[in-house]
Amino acid sequence: GNSVTQMEGPVTLSEEAFLTINCTYTATGYPSLFWYVQYPGEGLQLLLKATKADDKGSNKGFEATYRKETTSFHLEKGSVQVSDSAVYFCALRVFGNEKLTFGTGTRLTIIP
Amino acid sequence: GAGVSQSPSNKVTEKGKDVELRCDPISGHTALYWYRQSLGQGLEFLIYFQGNSAPDKSGLPSDRFSAERTGGSVSTLTIQRTQQEDSAVYLCASSFPGANEQFFGPGTRLTVL
């Protein structure tokens, strides 16, 4: 079946630190990969996506590269801000199957 | 509408009662999804609608759970004879079919006492 394994949280970093949240996947087909973010008190929203191997998704200073050889889609940001504090979810969708399969989520807290 | 809306935002019920949760998708989105977010299970898919039909119901956890969609728009998720393990945040999302981005509503927090 399809599954997403995500770095356990919570993660606490100081402002301007470098961030990596690991995500690996298994999929029966050829997946599209996503990072969703849930800010405090808000709904889930798409942060970035990649639909084929070696694609890099980016948004708001965050990046993730679709690595087929390591079945990974790690989220990175060079310098985090307090406003990045949120829960981050890695997810996949296999072509022909409409549902998203999510990882367990990683709570990120940035301290000034 | 501006986004996906869900009602109620919070629901507290007693064990054994039935509850109905409503989702109003973004206008023009023919695909609609229900997910459940709980502490023990993370974010789980429940059911997917394309128009008024549900080609994928594989995530519904038991026959106490059902959902319908009418007019290709509003959807209702019904939980009969609620149990404490049903306590969770129920999320609705909508999209154009096959689109990569699903747009999520704010969720309904269900607490079963």
Coordinates of C-alpha atoms in Angstrom, one line a residue:
Chain A
G1 CA 0.0 0.0 0.0
N2 CA 0.9 3.7 0.2
S3 CA 2.4 5.2 3.3
V4 CA 4.4 8.3 4.4
T5 CA 6.9 8.3 7.2
Q6 CA 7.7 11.6 8.7
M7 CA 10.2 12.9 11.1
E8 CA 8.8 12.8 14.6
G9 CA 8.3 16.0 16.5
P10 CA 8.0 18.3 18.1
V11 CA 10.9 20.3 16.7
T12 CA 12.0 23.5 18.4
L13 CA 14.5 25.8 16.7
S14 CA 15.8 29.3 17.2
E15 CA 14.9 32.0 14.7
E16 CA 17.2 32.0 11.7
A17 CA 18.2 28.4 12.2
F18 CA 18.3 25.9 9.3
L19 CA 15.3 23.5 9.1
T20 CA 15.0 20.0 7.8
I21 CA 12.0 17.8 8.3
N22 CA 12.5 14.4 6.8
C23 CA 9.8 12.6 4.8
T24 CA 10.1 9.2 3.1
Y25 CA 7.3 7.3 1.3
T26 CA 6.3 4.0 -0.2
A27 CA 3.8 3.9 -3.1
T28 CA 2.4 1.3 -5.3
G29 CA 2.2 3.7 -8.2
Y30 CA 4.0 6.9 -9.3
P31 CA 3.1 9.5 -6.7
S32 CA 2.8 13.2 -6.6
L33 CA 4.3 14.6 -3.3
F34 CA 3.1 17.4 -1.1
W35 CA 3.9 19.4 2.0
Y36 CA 0.8 20.8 3.8
V37 CA 1.0 23.2 6.7
Q38 CA -1.4 23.9 9.5
Y39 CA -0.9 27.2 11.3
P40 CA -2.3 27.6 14.8
G41 CA -6.1 28.0 14.6
E42 CA -6.2 27.6 10.8
G43 CA -7.0 24.9 8.3
L44 CA -4.6 22.8 6.3
Q45 CA -3.1 24.6 3.3
L46 CA -0.8 23.4 0.6
L47 CA 2.8 24.7 1.1
L48 CA 4.5 23.1 -2.0
K49 CA 4.3 20.2 -4.3
A50 CA 6.3 18.1 -6.8
T51 CA 4.8 15.8 -9.4
K52 CA 7.8 13.9 -10.8
A53 CA 11.3 12.8 -9.9
D54 CA 13.9 15.5 -9.4
D55 CA 11.3 18.2 -9.4
K56 CA 11.8 20.9 -6.7
G57 CA 8.8 22.4 -5.0
S58 CA 9.3 25.8 -3.3
N59 CA 7.2 28.4 -1.6
K60 CA 7.8 31.0 1.2
G61 CA 11.4 30.1 1.4
F62 CA 10.7 26.4 1.9
E63 CA 12.0 23.8 -0.6
A64 CA 11.6 20.1 -1.1
T65 CA 13.1 17.9 -3.9
Y66 CA 11.4 14.7 -5.1
R67 CA 14.1 12.0 -4.8
K68 CA 12.9 8.8 -6.4
E69 CA 16.1 6.9 -5.7
T70 CA 15.7 7.4 -2.0
T71 CA 11.9 7.8 -2.0
S72 CA 12.2 11.0 -0.1
F73 CA 10.8 14.5 -0.1
H74 CA 12.6 16.3 2.8
L75 CA 11.4 19.8 3.6
E76 CA 14.1 22.5 4.1
K77 CA 14.3 26.2 4.9
G78 CA 17.5 28.1 5.3
S79 CA 16.4 30.6 7.9
V80 CA 13.2 30.0 9.9
Q81 CA 11.1 32.7 11.4
V82 CA 8.7 32.7 14.3
S83 CA 5.8 32.9 11.9
D84 CA 6.8 29.4 10.5
S85 CA 5.6 27.8 13.8
A86 CA 3.0 25.3 12.6
V87 CA 2.4 21.6 12.0
Y88 CA 3.8 20.3 8.8
F89 CA 2.4 17.3 7.0
C90 CA 4.0 15.3 4.2
A91 CA 1.6 13.7 1.8
L92 CA 1.4 11.7 -1.4
R93 CA -1.2 11.0 -4.1
V94 CA -0.9 8.2 -6.6
F95 CA -2.0 8.8 -10.1
G96 CA -5.5 7.4 -10.6
N97 CA -6.3 7.6 -6.9
E98 CA -7.8 10.8 -5.6
K99 CA -7.1 10.5 -1.9
L100 CA -4.1 12.0 -0.1
T101 CA -2.1 9.8 2.2
F102 CA -0.5 11.8 5.0
G103 CA 2.4 11.4 7.4
T104 CA 1.7 11.9 11.1
G105 CA 2.7 15.6 11.1
T106 CA 5.6 17.5 12.7
R107 CA 5.0 20.3 15.1
L108 CA 7.6 23.1 14.6
T109 CA 8.1 25.8 17.1
I110 CA 10.4 28.7 16.4
I111 CA 11.6 30.7 19.4
P112 CA 12.9 34.3 19.0
Chain B
G1 CA -17.7 31.2 -1.8
A2 CA -14.3 32.2 -0.7
G3 CA -13.3 28.8 0.6
V4 CA -14.5 25.4 1.9
S5 CA -16.8 25.9 4.9
Q6 CA -17.8 23.4 7.5
S7 CA -20.4 23.4 10.2
P8 CA -20.6 23.2 13.1
S9 CA -17.1 24.2 14.1
N10 CA -17.5 22.3 17.4
K11 CA -19.9 19.5 18.3
V12 CA -20.1 17.9 21.7
T13 CA -22.4 14.9 21.9
E14 CA -23.2 12.0 24.2
K15 CA -22.1 8.4 23.4
G16 CA -24.8 6.7 21.4
K17 CA -26.2 9.8 19.7
D18 CA -26.2 10.5 16.0
V19 CA -24.4 13.5 14.5
E20 CA -24.3 15.2 11.2
L21 CA -21.4 17.2 9.9
R22 CA -21.8 19.5 6.9
C23 CA -19.3 20.6 4.3
D24 CA -19.9 23.3 1.7
P25 CA -17.1 23.1 -1.0
I26 CA -15.7 25.8 -3.2
S27 CA -18.0 26.6 -6.0
G28 CA -17.2 24.7 -9.1
H29 CA -15.2 22.0 -7.4
T30 CA -16.7 18.7 -8.3
A31 CA -14.4 16.6 -6.2
L32 CA -15.0 16.5 -2.4
Y33 CA -13.1 14.6 0.3
W34 CA -13.6 13.8 4.0
Y35 CA -10.7 13.2 6.3
R36 CA -10.3 12.7 10.0
Q37 CA -7.6 14.1 12.2
S38 CA -7.2 12.4 15.5
L39 CA -4.4 12.1 18.1
G40 CA -3.8 8.4 17.7
Q41 CA -4.3 8.0 14.0
G42 CA -3.1 11.2 12.4
L43 CA -4.8 12.4 9.2
E44 CA -6.9 9.6 7.6
F45 CA -8.9 9.6 4.4
L46 CA -12.6 8.7 4.8
I47 CA -14.4 9.1 1.5
Y48 CA -14.2 10.8 -1.9
F49 CA -17.0 12.1 -4.0
Q50 CA -17.0 13.0 -7.7
G51 CA -20.2 14.8 -8.2
N52 CA -22.9 13.0 -6.2
S53 CA -21.3 9.6 -6.4
A54 CA -18.7 8.2 -4.1
P55 CA -16.2 6.0 -6.0
D56 CA -14.0 5.6 -3.0
K57 CA -15.4 4.9 0.4
S58 CA -12.5 2.8 1.5
G59 CA -11.6 4.9 4.5
L60 CA -15.0 4.8 6.3
P61 CA -14.1 3.0 9.6
S62 CA -17.4 1.2 10.2
D63 CA -21.0 1.0 8.9
R64 CA -21.9 3.7 11.5
F65 CA -20.3 6.2 9.2
S66 CA -22.0 7.3 6.0
A67 CA -21.9 10.3 3.8
E68 CA -23.9 11.8 1.0
R69 CA -23.6 14.7 -1.4
T70 CA -26.5 16.3 -3.2
G71 CA -26.6 18.6 -6.2
G72 CA -22.9 18.1 -6.6
S73 CA -22.3 20.6 -3.8
V74 CA -23.0 20.3 -0.1
S75 CA -22.0 17.1 1.6
T76 CA -23.1 15.6 4.9
L77 CA -21.1 13.1 7.0
T78 CA -23.3 11.2 9.4
I79 CA -22.0 9.2 12.3
Q80 CA -24.6 7.0 14.0
R81 CA -24.4 5.7 17.6
T82 CA -21.3 7.7 18.3
Q83 CA -18.5 6.2 20.3
Q84 CA -15.7 7.9 22.3
E85 CA -13.2 6.8 19.7
D86 CA -15.0 8.9 17.1
S87 CA -13.8 12.0 18.8
A88 CA -11.6 13.8 16.3
V89 CA -11.5 16.8 13.9
Y90 CA -13.3 16.0 10.7
L91 CA -11.9 17.8 7.7
C92 CA -13.5 18.4 4.4
A93 CA -11.6 19.3 1.2
S94 CA -12.6 20.1 -2.4
S95 CA -10.8 20.3 -5.7
F96 CA -11.2 20.0 -9.4
P97 CA -11.0 16.3 -10.3
G98 CA -7.4 15.2 -10.8
A99 CA -6.0 18.5 -9.6
N100 CA -3.0 18.4 -7.4
E101 CA -4.2 20.8 -4.8
Q102 CA -7.0 20.0 -2.4
F103 CA -8.5 23.0 -0.5
F104 CA -9.3 22.2 3.1
G105 CA -12.0 23.6 5.3
P106 CA -11.4 24.6 9.0
G107 CA -12.8 21.3 10.3
T108 CA -15.4 20.2 12.8
R109 CA -14.1 19.2 16.2
L110 CA -16.3 16.4 17.5
T111 CA -16.2 15.4 21.1
V112 CA -18.1 12.3 22.2
L113 CA -18.6 12.2 26.0

